[in-house]
Tab-separated table of C-alpha atoms in Angstrom:
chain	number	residue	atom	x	y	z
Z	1	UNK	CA	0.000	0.000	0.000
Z	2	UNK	CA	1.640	3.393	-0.757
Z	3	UNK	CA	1.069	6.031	1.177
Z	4	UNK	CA	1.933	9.815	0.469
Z	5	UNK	CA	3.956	11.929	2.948
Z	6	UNK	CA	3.606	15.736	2.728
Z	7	UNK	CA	7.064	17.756	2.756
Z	8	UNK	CA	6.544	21.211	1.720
Z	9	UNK	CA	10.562	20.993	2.004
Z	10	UNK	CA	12.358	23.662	-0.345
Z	11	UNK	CA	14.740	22.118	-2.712
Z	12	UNK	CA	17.451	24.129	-1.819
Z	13	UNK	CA	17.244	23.284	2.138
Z	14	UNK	CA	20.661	22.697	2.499
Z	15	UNK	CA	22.098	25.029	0.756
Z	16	UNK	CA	19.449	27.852	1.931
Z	17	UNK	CA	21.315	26.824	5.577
Z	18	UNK	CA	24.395	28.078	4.313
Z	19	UNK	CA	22.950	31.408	2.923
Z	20	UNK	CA	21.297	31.517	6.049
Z	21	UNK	CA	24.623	31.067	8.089
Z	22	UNK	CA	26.464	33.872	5.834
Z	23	UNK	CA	23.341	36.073	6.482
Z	24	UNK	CA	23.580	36.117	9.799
Z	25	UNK	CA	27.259	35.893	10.236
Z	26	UNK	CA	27.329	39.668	7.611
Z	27	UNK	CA	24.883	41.246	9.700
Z	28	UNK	CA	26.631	40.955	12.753
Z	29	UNK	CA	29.677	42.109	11.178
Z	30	UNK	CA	27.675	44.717	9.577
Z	31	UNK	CA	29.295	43.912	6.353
Z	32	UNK	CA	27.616	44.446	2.895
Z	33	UNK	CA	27.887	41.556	0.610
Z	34	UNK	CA	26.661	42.461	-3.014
Z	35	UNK	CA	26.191	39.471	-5.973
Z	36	UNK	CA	27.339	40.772	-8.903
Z	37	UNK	CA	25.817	39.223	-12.102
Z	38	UNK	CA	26.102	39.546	-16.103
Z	39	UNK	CA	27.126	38.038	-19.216
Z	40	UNK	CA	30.553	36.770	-19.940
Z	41	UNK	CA	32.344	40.140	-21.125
Z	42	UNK	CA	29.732	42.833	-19.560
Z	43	UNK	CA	32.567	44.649	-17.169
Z	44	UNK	CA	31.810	43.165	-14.563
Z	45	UNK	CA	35.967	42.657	-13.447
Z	46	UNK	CA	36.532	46.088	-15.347
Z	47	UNK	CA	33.420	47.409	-13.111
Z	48	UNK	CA	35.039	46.071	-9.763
Z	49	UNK	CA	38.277	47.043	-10.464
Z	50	UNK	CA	37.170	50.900	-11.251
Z	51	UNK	CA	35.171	50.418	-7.791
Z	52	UNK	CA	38.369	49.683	-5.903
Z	53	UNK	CA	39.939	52.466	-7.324
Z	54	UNK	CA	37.241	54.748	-6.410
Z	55	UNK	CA	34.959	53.659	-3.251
Z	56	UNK	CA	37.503	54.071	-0.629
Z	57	UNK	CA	36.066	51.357	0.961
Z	58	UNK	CA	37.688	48.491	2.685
Z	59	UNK	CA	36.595	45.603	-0.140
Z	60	UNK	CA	37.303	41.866	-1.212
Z	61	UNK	CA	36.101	40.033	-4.064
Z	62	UNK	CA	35.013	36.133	-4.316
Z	63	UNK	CA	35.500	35.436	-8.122
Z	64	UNK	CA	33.717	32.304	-9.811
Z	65	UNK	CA	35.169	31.379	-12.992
Z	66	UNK	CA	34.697	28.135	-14.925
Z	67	UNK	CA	38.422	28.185	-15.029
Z	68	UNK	CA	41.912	30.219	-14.733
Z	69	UNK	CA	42.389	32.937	-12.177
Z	70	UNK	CA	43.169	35.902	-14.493
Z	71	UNK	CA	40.396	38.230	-12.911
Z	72	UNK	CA	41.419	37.102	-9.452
Z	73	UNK	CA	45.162	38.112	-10.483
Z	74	UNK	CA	43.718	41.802	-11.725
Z	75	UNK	CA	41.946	42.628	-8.103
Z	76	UNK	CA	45.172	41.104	-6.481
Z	77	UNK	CA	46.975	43.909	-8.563
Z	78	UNK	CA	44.939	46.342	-7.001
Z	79	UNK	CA	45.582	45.030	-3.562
Z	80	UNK	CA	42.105	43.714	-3.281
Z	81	UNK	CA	41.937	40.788	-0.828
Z	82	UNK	CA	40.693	38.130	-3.508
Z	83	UNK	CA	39.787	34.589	-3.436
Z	84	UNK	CA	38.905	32.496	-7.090
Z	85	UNK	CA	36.217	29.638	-7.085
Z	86	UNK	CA	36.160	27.357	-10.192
Z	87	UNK	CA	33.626	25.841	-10.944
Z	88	UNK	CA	34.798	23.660	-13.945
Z	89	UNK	CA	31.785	23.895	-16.191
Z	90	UNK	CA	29.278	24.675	-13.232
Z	91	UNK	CA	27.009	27.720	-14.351
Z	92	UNK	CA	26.642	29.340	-11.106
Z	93	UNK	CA	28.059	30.006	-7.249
Z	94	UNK	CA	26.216	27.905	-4.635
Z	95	UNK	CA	26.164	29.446	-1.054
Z	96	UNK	CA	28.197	26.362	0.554
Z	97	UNK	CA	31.095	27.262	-2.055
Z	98	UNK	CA	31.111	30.523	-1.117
Z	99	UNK	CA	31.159	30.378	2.843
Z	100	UNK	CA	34.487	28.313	2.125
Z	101	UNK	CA	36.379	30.978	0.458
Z	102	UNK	CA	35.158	34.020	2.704
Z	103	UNK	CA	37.142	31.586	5.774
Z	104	UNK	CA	40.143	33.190	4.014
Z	105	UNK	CA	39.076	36.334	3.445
Z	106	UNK	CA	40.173	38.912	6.491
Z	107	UNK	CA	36.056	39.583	7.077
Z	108	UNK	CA	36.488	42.123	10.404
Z	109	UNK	CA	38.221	44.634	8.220
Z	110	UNK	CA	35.853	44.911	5.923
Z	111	UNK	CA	33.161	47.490	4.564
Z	112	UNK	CA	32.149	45.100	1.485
Z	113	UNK	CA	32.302	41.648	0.062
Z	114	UNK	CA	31.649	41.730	-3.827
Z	115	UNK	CA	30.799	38.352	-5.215
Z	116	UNK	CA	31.564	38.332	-9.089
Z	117	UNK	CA	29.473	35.136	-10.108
Z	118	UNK	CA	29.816	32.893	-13.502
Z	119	UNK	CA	29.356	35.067	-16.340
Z	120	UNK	CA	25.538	33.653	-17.281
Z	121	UNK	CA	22.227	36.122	-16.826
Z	122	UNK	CA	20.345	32.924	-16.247
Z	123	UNK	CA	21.449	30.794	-13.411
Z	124	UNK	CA	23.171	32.755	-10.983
Z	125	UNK	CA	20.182	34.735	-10.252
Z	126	UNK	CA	18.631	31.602	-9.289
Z	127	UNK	CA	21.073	30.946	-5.880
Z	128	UNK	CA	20.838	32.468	-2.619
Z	129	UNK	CA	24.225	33.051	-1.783
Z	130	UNK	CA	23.685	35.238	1.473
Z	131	UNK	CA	24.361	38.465	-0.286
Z	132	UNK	CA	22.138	41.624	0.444
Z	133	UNK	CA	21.235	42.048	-2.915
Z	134	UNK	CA	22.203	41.086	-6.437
Z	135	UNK	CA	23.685	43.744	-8.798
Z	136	UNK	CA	22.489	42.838	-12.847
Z	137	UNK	CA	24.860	44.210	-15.361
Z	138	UNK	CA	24.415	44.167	-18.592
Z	139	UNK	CA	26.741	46.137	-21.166
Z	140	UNK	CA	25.546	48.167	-24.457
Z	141	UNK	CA	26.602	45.937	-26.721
Z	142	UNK	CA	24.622	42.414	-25.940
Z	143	UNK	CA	21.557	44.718	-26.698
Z	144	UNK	CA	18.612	46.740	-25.122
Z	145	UNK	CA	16.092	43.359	-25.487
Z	146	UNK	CA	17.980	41.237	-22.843
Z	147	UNK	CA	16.103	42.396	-19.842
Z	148	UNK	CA	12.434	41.008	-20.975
Z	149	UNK	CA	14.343	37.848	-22.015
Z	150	UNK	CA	16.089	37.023	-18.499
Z	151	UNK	CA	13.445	38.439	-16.645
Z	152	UNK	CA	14.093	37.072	-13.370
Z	153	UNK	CA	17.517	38.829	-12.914
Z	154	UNK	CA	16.308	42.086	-13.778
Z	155	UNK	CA	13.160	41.771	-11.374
Z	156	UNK	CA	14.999	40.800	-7.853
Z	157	UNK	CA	18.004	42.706	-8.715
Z	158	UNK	CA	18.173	45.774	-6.196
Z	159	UNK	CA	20.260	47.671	-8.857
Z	160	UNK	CA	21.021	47.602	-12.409
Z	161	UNK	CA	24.185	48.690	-14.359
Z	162	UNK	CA	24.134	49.235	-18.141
Z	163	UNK	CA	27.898	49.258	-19.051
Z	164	UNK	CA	30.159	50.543	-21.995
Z	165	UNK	CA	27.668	53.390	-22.279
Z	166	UNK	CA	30.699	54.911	-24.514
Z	167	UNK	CA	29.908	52.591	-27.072
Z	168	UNK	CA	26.090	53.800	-27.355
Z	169	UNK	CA	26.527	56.046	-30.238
Z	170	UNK	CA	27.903	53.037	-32.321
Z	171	UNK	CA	25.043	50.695	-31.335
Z	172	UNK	CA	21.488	50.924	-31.888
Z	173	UNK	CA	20.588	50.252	-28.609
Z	174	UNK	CA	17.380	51.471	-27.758
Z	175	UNK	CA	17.777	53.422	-24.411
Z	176	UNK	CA	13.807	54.071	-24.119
Z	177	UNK	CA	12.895	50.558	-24.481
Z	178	UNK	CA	15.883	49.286	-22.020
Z	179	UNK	CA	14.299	52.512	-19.304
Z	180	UNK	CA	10.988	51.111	-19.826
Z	181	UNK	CA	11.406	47.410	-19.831
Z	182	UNK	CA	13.441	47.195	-16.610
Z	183	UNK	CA	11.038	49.925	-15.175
Z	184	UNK	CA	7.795	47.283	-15.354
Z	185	UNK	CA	9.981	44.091	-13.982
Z	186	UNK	CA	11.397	45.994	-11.433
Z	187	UNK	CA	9.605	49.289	-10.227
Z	188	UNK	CA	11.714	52.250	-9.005
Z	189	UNK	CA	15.104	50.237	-9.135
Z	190	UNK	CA	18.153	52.560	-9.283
Z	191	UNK	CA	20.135	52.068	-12.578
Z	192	UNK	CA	23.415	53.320	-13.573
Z	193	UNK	CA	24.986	54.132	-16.778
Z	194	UNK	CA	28.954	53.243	-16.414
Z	195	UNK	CA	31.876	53.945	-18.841
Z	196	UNK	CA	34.835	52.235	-16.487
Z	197	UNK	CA	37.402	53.490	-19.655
Z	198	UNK	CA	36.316	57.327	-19.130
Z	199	UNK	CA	35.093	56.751	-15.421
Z	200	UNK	CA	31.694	58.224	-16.107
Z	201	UNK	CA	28.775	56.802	-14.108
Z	202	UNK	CA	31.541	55.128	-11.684
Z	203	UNK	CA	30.947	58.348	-8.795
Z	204	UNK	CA	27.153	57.723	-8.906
Z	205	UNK	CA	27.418	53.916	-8.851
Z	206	UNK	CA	30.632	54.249	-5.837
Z	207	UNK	CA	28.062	56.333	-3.890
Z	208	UNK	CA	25.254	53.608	-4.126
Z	209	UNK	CA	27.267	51.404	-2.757
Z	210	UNK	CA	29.253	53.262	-0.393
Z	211	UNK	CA	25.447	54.141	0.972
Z	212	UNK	CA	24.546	50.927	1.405
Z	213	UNK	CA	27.466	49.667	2.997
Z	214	UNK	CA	26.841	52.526	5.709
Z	215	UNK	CA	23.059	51.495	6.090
Z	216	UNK	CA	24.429	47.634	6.865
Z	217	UNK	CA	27.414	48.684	9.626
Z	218	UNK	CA	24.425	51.211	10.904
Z	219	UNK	CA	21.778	48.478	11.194
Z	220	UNK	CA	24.580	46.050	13.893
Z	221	UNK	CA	22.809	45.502	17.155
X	1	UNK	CA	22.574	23.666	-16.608
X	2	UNK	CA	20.944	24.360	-13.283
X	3	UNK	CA	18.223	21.917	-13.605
X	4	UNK	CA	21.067	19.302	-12.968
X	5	UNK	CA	21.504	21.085	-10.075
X	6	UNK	CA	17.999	21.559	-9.156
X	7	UNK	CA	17.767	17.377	-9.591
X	8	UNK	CA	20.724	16.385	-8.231
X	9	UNK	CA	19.032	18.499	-5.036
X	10	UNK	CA	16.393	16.910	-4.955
X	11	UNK	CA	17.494	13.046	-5.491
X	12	UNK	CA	19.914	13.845	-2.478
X	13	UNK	CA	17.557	15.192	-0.365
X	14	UNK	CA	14.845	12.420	-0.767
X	15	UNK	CA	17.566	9.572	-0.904
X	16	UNK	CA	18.796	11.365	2.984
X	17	UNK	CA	15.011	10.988	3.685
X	18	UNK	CA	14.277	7.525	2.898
X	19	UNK	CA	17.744	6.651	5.441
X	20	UNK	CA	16.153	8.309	7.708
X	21	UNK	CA	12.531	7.515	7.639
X	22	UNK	CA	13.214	4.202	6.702
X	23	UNK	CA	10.844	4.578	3.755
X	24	UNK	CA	10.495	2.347	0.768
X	25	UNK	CA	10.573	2.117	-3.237
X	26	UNK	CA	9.535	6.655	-3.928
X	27	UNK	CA	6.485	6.089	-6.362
X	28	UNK	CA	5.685	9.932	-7.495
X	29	UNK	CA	7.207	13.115	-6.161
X	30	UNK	CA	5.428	15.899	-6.341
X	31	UNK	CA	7.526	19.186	-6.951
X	32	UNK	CA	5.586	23.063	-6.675
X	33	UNK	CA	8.118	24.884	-9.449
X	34	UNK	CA	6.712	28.939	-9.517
X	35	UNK	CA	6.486	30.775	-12.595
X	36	UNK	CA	9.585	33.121	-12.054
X	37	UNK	CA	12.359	29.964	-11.344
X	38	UNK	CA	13.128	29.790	-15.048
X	39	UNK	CA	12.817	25.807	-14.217
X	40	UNK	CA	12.085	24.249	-18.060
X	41	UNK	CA	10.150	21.111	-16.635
X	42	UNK	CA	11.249	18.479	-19.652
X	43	UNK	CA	15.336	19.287	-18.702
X	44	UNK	CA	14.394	18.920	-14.560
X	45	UNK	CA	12.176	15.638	-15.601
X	46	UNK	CA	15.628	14.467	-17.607
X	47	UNK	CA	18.145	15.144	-15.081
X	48	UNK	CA	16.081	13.917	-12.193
X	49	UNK	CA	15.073	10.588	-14.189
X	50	UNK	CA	19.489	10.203	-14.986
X	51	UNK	CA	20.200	10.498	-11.529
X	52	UNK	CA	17.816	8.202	-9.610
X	53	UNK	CA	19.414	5.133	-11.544
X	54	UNK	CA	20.357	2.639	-8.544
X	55	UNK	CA	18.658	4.831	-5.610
X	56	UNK	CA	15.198	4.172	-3.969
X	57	UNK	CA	13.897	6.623	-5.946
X	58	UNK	CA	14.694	4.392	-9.011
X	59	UNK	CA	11.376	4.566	-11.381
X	60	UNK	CA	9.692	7.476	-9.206
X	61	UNK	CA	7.418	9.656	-11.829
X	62	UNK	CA	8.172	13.604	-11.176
X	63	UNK	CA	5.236	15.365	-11.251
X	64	UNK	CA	5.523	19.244	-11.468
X	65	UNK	CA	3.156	21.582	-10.824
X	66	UNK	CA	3.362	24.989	-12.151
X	67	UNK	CA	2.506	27.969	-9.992
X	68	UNK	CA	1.807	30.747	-11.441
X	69	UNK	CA	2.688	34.675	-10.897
X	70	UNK	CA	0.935	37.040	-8.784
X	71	UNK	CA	1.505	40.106	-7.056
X	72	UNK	CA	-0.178	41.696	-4.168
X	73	UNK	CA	-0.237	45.681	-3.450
X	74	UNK	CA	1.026	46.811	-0.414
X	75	UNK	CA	-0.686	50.079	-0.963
X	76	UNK	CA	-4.374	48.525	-1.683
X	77	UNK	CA	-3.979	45.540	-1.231
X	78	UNK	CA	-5.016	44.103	-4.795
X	79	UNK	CA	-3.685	40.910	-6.229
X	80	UNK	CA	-2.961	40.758	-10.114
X	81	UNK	CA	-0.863	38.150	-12.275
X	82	UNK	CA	0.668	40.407	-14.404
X	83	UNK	CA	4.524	40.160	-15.342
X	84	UNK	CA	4.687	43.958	-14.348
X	85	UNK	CA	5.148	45.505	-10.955
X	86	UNK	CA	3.268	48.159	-11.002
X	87	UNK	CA	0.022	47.603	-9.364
X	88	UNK	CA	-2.982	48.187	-12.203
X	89	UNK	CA	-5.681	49.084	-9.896
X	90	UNK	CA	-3.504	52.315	-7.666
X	91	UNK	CA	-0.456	52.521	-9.753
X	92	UNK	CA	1.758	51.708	-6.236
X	93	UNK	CA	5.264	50.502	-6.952
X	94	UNK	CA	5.140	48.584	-3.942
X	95	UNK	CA	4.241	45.236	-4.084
X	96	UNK	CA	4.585	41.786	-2.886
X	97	UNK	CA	5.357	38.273	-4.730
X	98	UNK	CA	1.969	36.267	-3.573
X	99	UNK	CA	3.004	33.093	-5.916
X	100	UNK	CA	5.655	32.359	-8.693
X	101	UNK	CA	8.592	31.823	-5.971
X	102	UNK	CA	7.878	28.089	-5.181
X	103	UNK	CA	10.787	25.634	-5.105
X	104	UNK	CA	9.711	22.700	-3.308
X	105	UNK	CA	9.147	19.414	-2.715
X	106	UNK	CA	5.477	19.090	-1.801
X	107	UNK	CA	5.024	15.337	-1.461
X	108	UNK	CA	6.107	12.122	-2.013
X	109	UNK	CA	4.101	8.721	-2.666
X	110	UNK	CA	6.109	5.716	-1.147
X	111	UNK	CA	5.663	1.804	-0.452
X	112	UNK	CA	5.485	0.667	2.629
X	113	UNK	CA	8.761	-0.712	3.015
């Protein structure tokens, strides 16, 4: 005789635990922890590295790559405290991967923890990984349509970044339609036009973040 | 790519469970999948059916439910299903994800062992 047992169990249970655990553990550090996601090639290294440069914050960056550790060697350069996940072929960070490498990150002495995930607009957005918020960037180039197609980045994201805005007068991107689109998925979310070659954008982004990081260390009990 | 993951969750979560509840053969599980988890049911029904081989959950059907998207105001208080956040009745930005969230395991049929 079969019988049928009710779970209501989340698939992700034991990974949510260690989301959980790196929730808790940031917010009584009062450290900011910020999920950067975007394509392969949207600036998202180029992005953090102009951050560094410019936040005068205390920040380290968790890198997941399929492979090498080139953009862990460029925030090294920049004496960013830096740790690289590979994830050999795995689309995405999972939260237990991710509590590992912030054990060697120097956590008390910081004001931010960015998390660069795998270059993919589809997956990553999918994991809890702890972080405050997720960060979608998405550079001129790969085209004003992308944020009705990956939908559910661009709707839980707490801030959007549209990147190589210097390249806009060669594209036909279609500003209005990009405004519009990620207006109705995700109403009233800041977004920020960056050229990390020029710097422009970078002060207004540096100051979003900056804020926020000053709202977490605030909000310690 | 991350309905492997999604599967490979799910066998290992069930296969703990039958240890540990000392169930037998898993029949049917039923899985609640929301509207926004970009789950495409015929890869998840693939990945799970690959990676049950030679577990109790050997044979087990998936069954997936779609849930679909709705908001709720938190101005007024009105529910609507559209894919845009702006609520149609007051025009309030602020809202609420009623449904379209769900990730979970809702049930499972077993034999008696």
């Amino acid at each position: 005789m079969n019988r049928i047992i009710t779970l209501q169990q989340s698939v992700m249970a034991e990974d949510e635990k260690f989301a959980s655990s790196i929730r808790e553990r940031n917010a009584r550090m009062g450290l900011l922890m910020v999920n950067i996601i975007g394509s392969p090639g949207s600036g998202k290294t180029t992005l953090l590295e102009r951050t560094a440069l410019n936040a005068g914050l205390a920040m380290a960056v968790i890198e997941g790559d399929l492979a090498t550790d080139r953009d862990a060697e460029r925030m090294a350069r920049l004496d960013v405290p830096v740790v690289q996940i590979n994830t050999r072929g795995g689309c995405h960070l999972e939260a237990n991967v991710v509590e590992r490498a912030m054990d060697s990150l120097p956590l008390d002495t910081l004001d931010v923890l960015f998390v660069e995930n795998v270059g993919n607009l589809v997956c990553p957005a999918e994991f809890d990984l702890g972080e405050d918020f997720k960060v979608a960037v998405l550079s001129a180039p790969e085209g004003a349509d992308k944020p009705l197609k990956y939908p559910f980045l661009f709707a839980s994201a707490k801030a959007v970044l549209l990147t190589k805005t210097d390249l806009l007068p060669h594209l036909s991107f279609d500003t209005g339609m990009f405004d519009a689109d990620v207006e109705r998925l995700n109403p009233g979310v800041p977004v920020f036009r960056t050229d990390s070659i020029s710097g422009a954008g970078i002060a207004e982004w540096v100051d979003f973040i900056r804020f926020k990081a000053r709202e977490k260390r605030a909000n310690v009990r | 790519m991350h309905e492997l993951s999604l599967a490979d969750a799910i066998v290992s979560a069930l296969v703990k469970k039958c240890e540990e509840e000392g169930w037998g053969a898993v029949r049917v599980v039923n899985l609640r999948v929301g509207a926004l988890r970009q789950v495409f049911p015929e890869m998840l029904r693939f990945a799970f059916e690959t990676l049950v081989k030679d577990t109790p959950l050997s044979g087990a059907a998936l069954e997936i439910e779609e849930v679909p998207l709705s908001w709720r105001c938190g101005e007024c208080g009105s529910v609507w299903a559209e894919e845009t956040g702006v609520c149609p009745l007051c025009g309030s930005f602020r809202r609420e994800t009623v449904s379209g969230m769900e990730l979970e395991i809702q049930s499972v049929e077993v034999e008696a062992p």
